[in-house]
């Protein structure tokens, strides 16, 4: 059984608000999406801006409620209102790491705070924070820095360290490298790959960038207008895309030879 199962999920905006209940104001951003991710697997979700990727990501981690469908973790159906112990099993990494790192706290304080909320005492939390910062390839002095004092790549690593503080089984990363320079991007992608392997994480990796998908993802789902139009092993889809939209996306990637693997 896959660790994460997204089953026929729909996300609609503009419903439930009595001032916005007219039919023309409700908008379905995600339509009947089904996807799975196994432990140690990185599943890419790729599509152009507005295709529903972030809405899907937020529904998976419980930041928004899907209109219909089911999300299962380890075979267990997750309730719409997620209890805190369920929320800790899935963490989201955002494009902008300052969404996760409070600018007024040091990186160490932000990580320790989350560990303490999970019931750890201060000494154990400090030790664990040092381990986590090491796991993401940062030096222990980073713990004493405020997020704004770090480079973009360091800040994203620190936000990943914080995400790992709850010992999640699933990471949903929404364009985590899109704001980074290409050379820095590669190091963060390598980090995510290493963490998926060493911690047995299932990673849902959201991006508009096909180059990143090809480099990182085992499987890929192509989203278009809220639907998954094609899904399968990345190599197979890059080699022989079946859906016209996927073909069009791949054709618009002139700088990358589709047949080269890396
Ligand atoms: P992506 O991440 O692929 O760019 P989004 O999930 O952000 O796509 O958006 C999908 C669609 O849902 C878009 O048409 C967007 O305008 C709409 N949308 C996103 N968030 C909201 C919201 N909070 N309220 C209403 N519509 C939204
Ligand atoms: Mg988005």
Short mmCIF file of N, CA, C and O in Angstrom, two decimals, residues 137-248:
data_model
loop_
_atom_site.label_atom_id
_atom_site.label_comp_id
_atom_site.label_asym_id
_atom_site.label_seq_id
_atom_site.Cartn_x
_atom_site.Cartn_y
_atom_site.Cartn_z
N UNK A 137 22.79 19.92 6.06
CA UNK A 137 24.07 20.39 5.52
C UNK A 137 24.44 21.80 5.94
O UNK A 137 25.21 22.45 5.24
N UNK A 138 23.91 22.27 7.06
CA UNK A 138 24.28 23.61 7.55
C UNK A 138 25.15 23.45 8.80
O UNK A 138 25.05 22.46 9.52
N UNK A 139 25.97 24.48 9.05
CA UNK A 139 26.83 24.41 10.24
C UNK A 139 26.01 24.80 11.47
O UNK A 139 24.99 25.49 11.37
N UNK A 140 26.48 24.37 12.64
CA UNK A 140 25.71 24.60 13.87
C UNK A 140 25.57 26.09 14.17
O UNK A 140 24.62 26.50 14.85
N UNK A 141 26.47 26.93 13.65
CA UNK A 141 26.35 28.38 13.90
C UNK A 141 25.08 28.95 13.26
O UNK A 141 24.60 30.01 13.67
N UNK A 142 24.52 28.23 12.27
CA UNK A 142 23.28 28.69 11.64
C UNK A 142 22.14 28.79 12.66
O UNK A 142 21.21 29.58 12.49
N UNK A 143 22.22 27.96 13.69
CA UNK A 143 21.15 27.96 14.70
C UNK A 143 21.01 29.32 15.37
O UNK A 143 19.92 29.70 15.81
N UNK A 144 22.12 30.06 15.45
CA UNK A 144 22.09 31.37 16.12
C UNK A 144 21.76 32.52 15.19
O UNK A 144 21.70 33.68 15.61
N UNK A 145 21.55 32.22 13.90
CA UNK A 145 21.29 33.28 12.92
C UNK A 145 19.80 33.51 12.74
O UNK A 145 18.99 32.58 12.83
N UNK A 146 19.44 34.75 12.46
CA UNK A 146 18.07 35.06 12.05
C UNK A 146 17.95 34.73 10.56
O UNK A 146 18.94 34.84 9.82
N UNK A 147 16.75 34.35 10.11
CA UNK A 147 16.60 33.93 8.71
C UNK A 147 17.13 34.96 7.70
O UNK A 147 17.75 34.58 6.71
N UNK A 148 16.93 36.24 7.97
CA UNK A 148 17.33 37.25 6.99
C UNK A 148 18.85 37.35 6.82
O UNK A 148 19.34 37.90 5.84
N UNK A 149 19.60 36.83 7.79
CA UNK A 149 21.07 36.87 7.70
C UNK A 149 21.61 35.74 6.81
O UNK A 149 22.81 35.69 6.53
N UNK A 150 20.74 34.84 6.39
CA UNK A 150 21.18 33.68 5.60
C UNK A 150 20.99 33.93 4.10
O UNK A 150 20.19 34.77 3.69
N UNK A 151 21.71 33.16 3.30
CA UNK A 151 21.48 33.20 1.85
C UNK A 151 20.17 32.47 1.56
O UNK A 151 19.65 31.73 2.41
N UNK A 152 19.65 32.63 0.34
CA UNK A 152 18.40 31.97 -0.03
C UNK A 152 18.47 30.46 0.13
O UNK A 152 17.55 29.83 0.66
N UNK A 153 19.58 29.89 -0.30
CA UNK A 153 19.75 28.44 -0.20
C UNK A 153 19.83 27.97 1.25
O UNK A 153 19.21 26.97 1.62
N UNK A 154 20.57 28.72 2.06
CA UNK A 154 20.67 28.36 3.49
C UNK A 154 19.32 28.47 4.16
O UNK A 154 18.95 27.63 4.99
N UNK A 155 18.56 29.52 3.79
CA UNK A 155 17.25 29.73 4.40
C UNK A 155 16.31 28.57 4.06
O UNK A 155 15.58 28.08 4.88
N UNK A 156 16.37 28.12 2.81
CA UNK A 156 15.51 27.00 2.43
C UNK A 156 15.94 25.72 3.15
O UNK A 156 15.10 24.95 3.62
N UNK A 157 17.25 25.51 3.31
CA UNK A 157 17.72 24.35 4.08
C UNK A 157 17.22 24.43 5.52
O UNK A 157 16.80 23.43 6.10
N UNK A 158 17.28 25.64 6.10
CA UNK A 158 16.83 25.80 7.48
C UNK A 158 15.33 25.52 7.59
O UNK A 158 14.88 24.91 8.57
N UNK A 159 14.57 25.93 6.59
CA UNK A 159 13.13 25.67 6.67
C UNK A 159 12.85 24.16 6.51
O UNK A 159 11.90 23.63 7.10
N UNK A 160 13.70 23.48 5.76
CA UNK A 160 13.55 22.02 5.65
C UNK A 160 13.90 21.36 6.99
O UNK A 160 13.20 20.45 7.45
N UNK A 161 14.94 21.87 7.66
CA UNK A 161 15.30 21.34 8.98
C UNK A 161 14.13 21.49 9.95
O UNK A 161 13.80 20.58 10.71
N UNK A 162 13.47 22.65 9.89
CA UNK A 162 12.33 22.87 10.78
C UNK A 162 11.19 21.90 10.43
O UNK A 162 10.54 21.34 11.31
N UNK A 163 10.96 21.70 9.13
CA UNK A 163 9.90 20.77 8.71
C UNK A 163 10.18 19.36 9.24
O UNK A 163 9.25 18.62 9.58
N UNK A 164 11.45 19.00 9.34
CA UNK A 164 11.79 17.65 9.78
C UNK A 164 11.65 17.48 11.30
O UNK A 164 11.74 16.37 11.81
N UNK A 165 11.44 18.59 11.99
CA UNK A 165 11.40 18.54 13.46
C UNK A 165 10.24 17.70 13.99
O UNK A 165 10.28 17.23 15.12
N UNK A 166 9.20 17.51 13.19
CA UNK A 166 8.08 16.71 13.68
C UNK A 166 8.20 15.23 13.24
O UNK A 166 7.24 14.48 13.37
N UNK A 167 9.37 14.87 12.70
CA UNK A 167 9.56 13.51 12.16
C UNK A 167 8.45 13.14 11.18
O UNK A 167 7.79 12.10 11.32
N UNK A 168 8.23 13.98 10.17
CA UNK A 168 7.13 13.70 9.24
C UNK A 168 7.43 12.48 8.38
O UNK A 168 8.59 12.10 8.19
N UNK A 169 6.36 11.89 7.87
CA UNK A 169 6.50 10.79 6.91
C UNK A 169 6.38 11.30 5.48
O UNK A 169 6.87 10.68 4.55
N UNK A 170 5.68 12.43 5.34
CA UNK A 170 5.44 13.01 4.02
C UNK A 170 5.90 14.47 4.03
O UNK A 170 5.62 15.21 4.98
N UNK A 171 6.60 14.86 2.97
CA UNK A 171 6.92 16.28 2.76
C UNK A 171 6.22 16.71 1.48
O UNK A 171 6.33 16.05 0.43
N UNK A 172 5.46 17.79 1.57
CA UNK A 172 4.87 18.39 0.38
C UNK A 172 5.64 19.69 0.13
O UNK A 172 5.59 20.61 0.95
N UNK A 173 6.40 19.72 -0.95
CA UNK A 173 7.27 20.87 -1.23
C UNK A 173 6.68 21.62 -2.42
O UNK A 173 6.57 21.07 -3.52
N UNK A 174 6.24 22.87 -2.19
CA UNK A 174 5.59 23.66 -3.23
C UNK A 174 6.59 24.65 -3.82
O UNK A 174 6.87 25.68 -3.22
N UNK A 175 7.15 24.33 -4.96
CA UNK A 175 8.13 25.18 -5.66
C UNK A 175 9.28 25.56 -4.73
O UNK A 175 9.68 26.75 -4.68
N UNK A 176 9.87 24.60 -4.01
CA UNK A 176 10.85 24.98 -2.98
C UNK A 176 12.14 25.56 -3.53
O UNK A 176 12.88 26.22 -2.80
N UNK A 177 12.42 25.33 -4.81
CA UNK A 177 13.68 25.84 -5.36
C UNK A 177 13.47 26.91 -6.43
O UNK A 177 14.42 27.37 -7.03
N UNK A 178 12.20 27.32 -6.62
CA UNK A 178 11.92 28.22 -7.74
C UNK A 178 12.50 29.61 -7.56
O UNK A 178 12.70 30.33 -8.54
N UNK A 179 12.77 30.00 -6.31
CA UNK A 179 13.32 31.34 -6.09
C UNK A 179 14.84 31.32 -5.99
O UNK A 179 15.45 32.36 -5.74
N UNK A 180 15.45 30.15 -6.19
CA UNK A 180 16.90 30.04 -5.99
C UNK A 180 17.66 30.05 -7.31
O UNK A 180 17.13 29.64 -8.35
N UNK A 181 18.92 30.48 -7.25
CA UNK A 181 19.79 30.40 -8.44
C UNK A 181 19.93 28.93 -8.83
O UNK A 181 19.89 28.05 -7.99
N UNK A 182 20.17 28.71 -10.13
CA UNK A 182 20.21 27.35 -10.64
C UNK A 182 21.23 26.47 -9.90
O UNK A 182 20.95 25.33 -9.56
N UNK A 183 22.42 27.02 -9.62
CA UNK A 183 23.46 26.20 -8.96
C UNK A 183 23.03 25.83 -7.54
O UNK A 183 23.29 24.72 -7.07
N UNK A 184 22.36 26.75 -6.86
CA UNK A 184 21.88 26.49 -5.50
C UNK A 184 20.71 25.51 -5.55
O UNK A 184 20.59 24.62 -4.70
N UNK A 185 19.86 25.69 -6.55
CA UNK A 185 18.72 24.77 -6.77
C UNK A 185 19.19 23.32 -6.73
O UNK A 185 18.61 22.49 -6.04
N UNK A 186 20.26 23.05 -7.48
CA UNK A 186 20.74 21.67 -7.60
C UNK A 186 21.12 21.10 -6.24
O UNK A 186 20.80 19.95 -5.94
N UNK A 187 21.73 21.92 -5.39
CA UNK A 187 22.16 21.40 -4.09
C UNK A 187 20.95 21.12 -3.20
O UNK A 187 20.95 20.15 -2.44
N UNK A 188 19.92 21.92 -3.31
CA UNK A 188 18.71 21.69 -2.50
C UNK A 188 17.96 20.45 -3.01
O UNK A 188 17.42 19.67 -2.23
N UNK A 189 17.95 20.26 -4.33
CA UNK A 189 17.32 19.05 -4.88
C UNK A 189 18.06 17.80 -4.42
O UNK A 189 17.45 16.80 -4.04
N UNK A 190 19.41 17.87 -4.41
CA UNK A 190 20.19 16.73 -3.92
C UNK A 190 19.88 16.45 -2.46
O UNK A 190 19.80 15.29 -2.04
N UNK A 191 19.71 17.51 -1.70
CA UNK A 191 19.38 17.35 -0.28
C UNK A 191 18.05 16.62 -0.13
O UNK A 191 17.93 15.67 0.65
N UNK A 192 17.04 17.04 -0.88
CA UNK A 192 15.71 16.41 -0.78
C UNK A 192 15.79 14.93 -1.18
O UNK A 192 15.18 14.06 -0.53
N UNK A 193 16.53 14.65 -2.23
CA UNK A 193 16.69 13.25 -2.65
C UNK A 193 17.34 12.43 -1.52
O UNK A 193 16.86 11.35 -1.18
N UNK A 194 18.41 12.98 -0.93
CA UNK A 194 19.10 12.28 0.16
C UNK A 194 18.19 12.05 1.35
O UNK A 194 18.19 10.96 1.94
N UNK A 195 17.39 13.04 1.70
CA UNK A 195 16.50 12.91 2.86
C UNK A 195 15.39 11.90 2.59
O UNK A 195 15.01 11.12 3.47
N UNK A 196 14.87 11.89 1.36
CA UNK A 196 13.83 10.91 1.01
C UNK A 196 14.38 9.50 1.20
O UNK A 196 13.72 8.63 1.77
N UNK A 197 15.64 9.30 0.78
CA UNK A 197 16.26 7.98 0.91
C UNK A 197 16.54 7.64 2.37
O UNK A 197 16.16 6.58 2.86
N UNK A 198 17.22 8.57 3.07
CA UNK A 198 17.71 8.22 4.40
C UNK A 198 16.58 8.17 5.43
O UNK A 198 16.64 7.38 6.37
N UNK A 199 15.56 8.99 5.27
CA UNK A 199 14.48 9.02 6.26
C UNK A 199 13.25 8.24 5.79
O UNK A 199 12.26 8.13 6.52
N UNK A 200 13.29 7.75 4.57
CA UNK A 200 12.14 7.00 4.04
C UNK A 200 10.92 7.88 3.82
O UNK A 200 9.78 7.44 3.96
N UNK A 201 11.16 9.14 3.45
CA UNK A 201 10.05 10.08 3.25
C UNK A 201 9.37 9.85 1.90
O UNK A 201 10.04 9.52 0.92
N UNK A 202 8.09 10.09 1.85
CA UNK A 202 7.41 10.27 0.57
C UNK A 202 7.37 11.78 0.32
O UNK A 202 6.98 12.54 1.19
N UNK A 203 7.82 12.19 -0.87
CA UNK A 203 7.87 13.62 -1.18
C UNK A 203 6.95 13.92 -2.36
O UNK A 203 7.05 13.28 -3.41
N UNK A 204 6.05 14.87 -2.15
CA UNK A 204 5.26 15.40 -3.26
C UNK A 204 5.92 16.71 -3.64
O UNK A 204 5.97 17.65 -2.84
N UNK A 205 6.47 16.76 -4.84
CA UNK A 205 7.29 17.90 -5.24
C UNK A 205 6.57 18.68 -6.33
O UNK A 205 6.39 18.22 -7.45
N UNK A 206 6.13 19.89 -5.96
CA UNK A 206 5.32 20.71 -6.86
C UNK A 206 6.21 21.69 -7.59
O UNK A 206 6.98 22.41 -6.95
N UNK A 207 6.09 21.75 -8.89
CA UNK A 207 6.93 22.67 -9.65
C UNK A 207 6.30 22.99 -11.01
O UNK A 207 5.47 22.25 -11.52
N UNK A 208 6.73 24.14 -11.58
CA UNK A 208 6.33 24.42 -12.96
C UNK A 208 7.47 24.05 -13.90
O UNK A 208 7.36 24.22 -15.10
N UNK A 209 8.58 23.54 -13.34
CA UNK A 209 9.83 23.41 -14.08
C UNK A 209 10.09 21.95 -14.46
O UNK A 209 10.43 21.12 -13.61
N UNK A 210 9.95 21.66 -15.74
CA UNK A 210 10.14 20.27 -16.20
C UNK A 210 11.57 19.79 -16.04
O UNK A 210 11.81 18.60 -15.83
N UNK A 211 12.52 20.72 -16.13
CA UNK A 211 13.93 20.34 -15.94
C UNK A 211 14.16 19.79 -14.55
O UNK A 211 14.86 18.79 -14.36
N UNK A 212 13.55 20.41 -13.57
CA UNK A 212 13.67 19.97 -12.18
C UNK A 212 13.00 18.60 -12.00
O UNK A 212 13.53 17.71 -11.34
N UNK A 213 11.86 18.43 -12.63
CA UNK A 213 11.16 17.14 -12.56
C UNK A 213 12.05 16.02 -13.09
O UNK A 213 12.22 14.98 -12.47
N UNK A 214 12.64 16.28 -14.25
CA UNK A 214 13.44 15.23 -14.88
C UNK A 214 14.64 14.87 -14.01
O UNK A 214 15.05 13.73 -13.93
N UNK A 215 15.20 15.89 -13.35
CA UNK A 215 16.38 15.68 -12.54
C UNK A 215 16.05 14.92 -11.24
O UNK A 215 16.85 14.15 -10.74
N UNK A 216 14.88 15.17 -10.69
CA UNK A 216 14.62 14.76 -9.31
C UNK A 216 13.58 13.65 -9.15
O UNK A 216 13.72 12.80 -8.26
N UNK A 217 12.54 13.67 -9.96
CA UNK A 217 11.34 12.91 -9.58
C UNK A 217 11.31 11.50 -10.15
O UNK A 217 11.66 11.29 -11.31
N UNK A 218 10.88 10.56 -9.34
CA UNK A 218 10.73 9.17 -9.79
C UNK A 218 9.51 9.07 -10.71
O UNK A 218 9.56 8.50 -11.78
N UNK A 219 8.41 9.63 -10.22
CA UNK A 219 7.16 9.64 -10.98
C UNK A 219 6.76 11.09 -11.18
O UNK A 219 7.18 11.96 -10.42
N UNK A 220 5.90 11.32 -12.14
CA UNK A 220 5.41 12.68 -12.33
C UNK A 220 3.94 12.64 -12.73
O UNK A 220 3.48 11.73 -13.42
N UNK A 221 3.20 13.63 -12.21
CA UNK A 221 1.82 13.84 -12.63
C UNK A 221 1.77 15.21 -13.30
O UNK A 221 2.29 16.19 -12.76
N UNK A 222 1.18 15.27 -14.48
CA UNK A 222 1.07 16.53 -15.20
C UNK A 222 -0.32 17.08 -14.96
O UNK A 222 -1.33 16.43 -15.25
N UNK A 223 -0.38 18.30 -14.40
CA UNK A 223 -1.69 18.94 -14.15
C UNK A 223 -1.98 20.00 -15.20
O UNK A 223 -1.11 20.76 -15.61
N UNK A 224 -3.24 20.03 -15.60
CA UNK A 224 -3.68 21.03 -16.55
C UNK A 224 -5.13 21.37 -16.20
O UNK A 224 -5.98 20.48 -16.14
N UNK A 225 -5.38 22.66 -15.92
CA UNK A 225 -6.73 23.11 -15.56
C UNK A 225 -7.36 22.25 -14.48
O UNK A 225 -8.51 21.82 -14.60
N UNK A 226 -6.59 21.97 -13.44
CA UNK A 226 -7.14 21.29 -12.28
C UNK A 226 -7.16 19.77 -12.35
O UNK A 226 -7.47 19.11 -11.37
N UNK A 227 -6.83 19.24 -13.51
CA UNK A 227 -6.87 17.77 -13.66
C UNK A 227 -5.47 17.21 -13.89
O UNK A 227 -4.62 17.89 -14.45
N UNK A 228 -5.29 15.96 -13.48
CA UNK A 228 -4.07 15.26 -13.85
C UNK A 228 -4.31 14.66 -15.23
O UNK A 228 -5.18 13.80 -15.39
N UNK A 229 -3.57 15.14 -16.23
CA UNK A 229 -3.81 14.65 -17.59
C UNK A 229 -2.93 13.44 -17.91
O UNK A 229 -3.23 12.69 -18.83
N UNK A 230 -1.85 13.29 -17.16
CA UNK A 230 -0.97 12.16 -17.41
C UNK A 230 -0.14 11.90 -16.18
O UNK A 230 0.26 12.81 -15.48
N UNK A 231 0.13 10.61 -15.92
CA UNK A 231 0.92 10.27 -14.76
C UNK A 231 1.71 9.01 -15.02
O UNK A 231 1.23 8.11 -15.70
N UNK A 232 2.94 8.95 -14.51
CA UNK A 232 3.73 7.73 -14.68
C UNK A 232 5.16 7.96 -14.30
O UNK A 232 5.51 9.04 -13.80
N UNK A 233 6.02 6.96 -14.53
CA UNK A 233 7.45 7.13 -14.25
C UNK A 233 8.01 8.27 -15.10
O UNK A 233 7.67 8.38 -16.28
N UNK A 234 8.83 9.12 -14.48
CA UNK A 234 9.32 10.31 -15.17
C UNK A 234 10.00 9.95 -16.49
O UNK A 234 9.73 10.58 -17.53
N UNK A 235 10.86 8.95 -16.46
CA UNK A 235 11.62 8.60 -17.67
C UNK A 235 10.67 8.24 -18.81
O UNK A 235 10.85 8.68 -19.95
N UNK A 236 9.64 7.47 -18.49
CA UNK A 236 8.71 7.01 -19.53
C UNK A 236 7.93 8.18 -20.11
O UNK A 236 7.72 8.27 -21.32
N UNK A 237 7.54 9.13 -19.26
CA UNK A 237 6.74 10.26 -19.75
C UNK A 237 7.59 11.21 -20.57
O UNK A 237 7.14 11.73 -21.60
N UNK A 238 8.86 11.38 -20.17
CA UNK A 238 9.73 12.24 -20.97
C UNK A 238 10.05 11.59 -22.32
O UNK A 238 10.22 12.26 -23.33
N UNK A 239 10.13 10.27 -22.31
CA UNK A 239 10.45 9.54 -23.54
C UNK A 239 9.27 9.52 -24.51
O UNK A 239 9.43 9.75 -25.69
N UNK A 240 8.07 9.26 -23.96
CA UNK A 240 6.91 9.08 -24.84
C UNK A 240 5.65 9.64 -24.19
O UNK A 240 4.81 8.90 -23.69
N UNK A 241 5.53 10.98 -24.15
CA UNK A 241 4.33 11.57 -23.55
C UNK A 241 3.08 11.18 -24.37
O UNK A 241 3.11 11.27 -25.59
N UNK A 242 2.03 10.75 -23.67
CA UNK A 242 0.83 10.30 -24.39
C UNK A 242 -0.18 11.42 -24.57
O UNK A 242 -0.88 11.47 -25.56
N UNK A 243 -0.23 12.33 -23.59
CA UNK A 243 -1.26 13.36 -23.64
C UNK A 243 -0.79 14.57 -24.46
O UNK A 243 0.36 14.99 -24.33
N UNK A 244 -1.67 15.14 -25.27
CA UNK A 244 -1.27 16.29 -26.10
C UNK A 244 -0.73 17.46 -25.28
O UNK A 244 0.21 18.14 -25.70
N UNK A 245 -1.30 17.68 -24.09
CA UNK A 245 -0.81 18.79 -23.28
C UNK A 245 0.61 18.53 -22.79
O UNK A 245 1.46 19.42 -22.80
N UNK A 246 0.89 17.30 -22.37
CA UNK A 246 2.25 16.95 -21.95
C UNK A 246 3.22 17.11 -23.12
O UNK A 246 4.33 17.64 -22.97
N UNK A 247 2.78 16.68 -24.29
CA UNK A 247 3.63 16.81 -25.49
C UNK A 247 3.97 18.27 -25.75
O UNK A 247 5.12 18.62 -26.03
N UNK A 248 2.97 19.11 -25.58
CA UNK A 248 3.16 20.55 -25.78
C UNK A 248 4.13 21.13 -24.75
O UNK A 248 5.01 21.91 -25.09
#
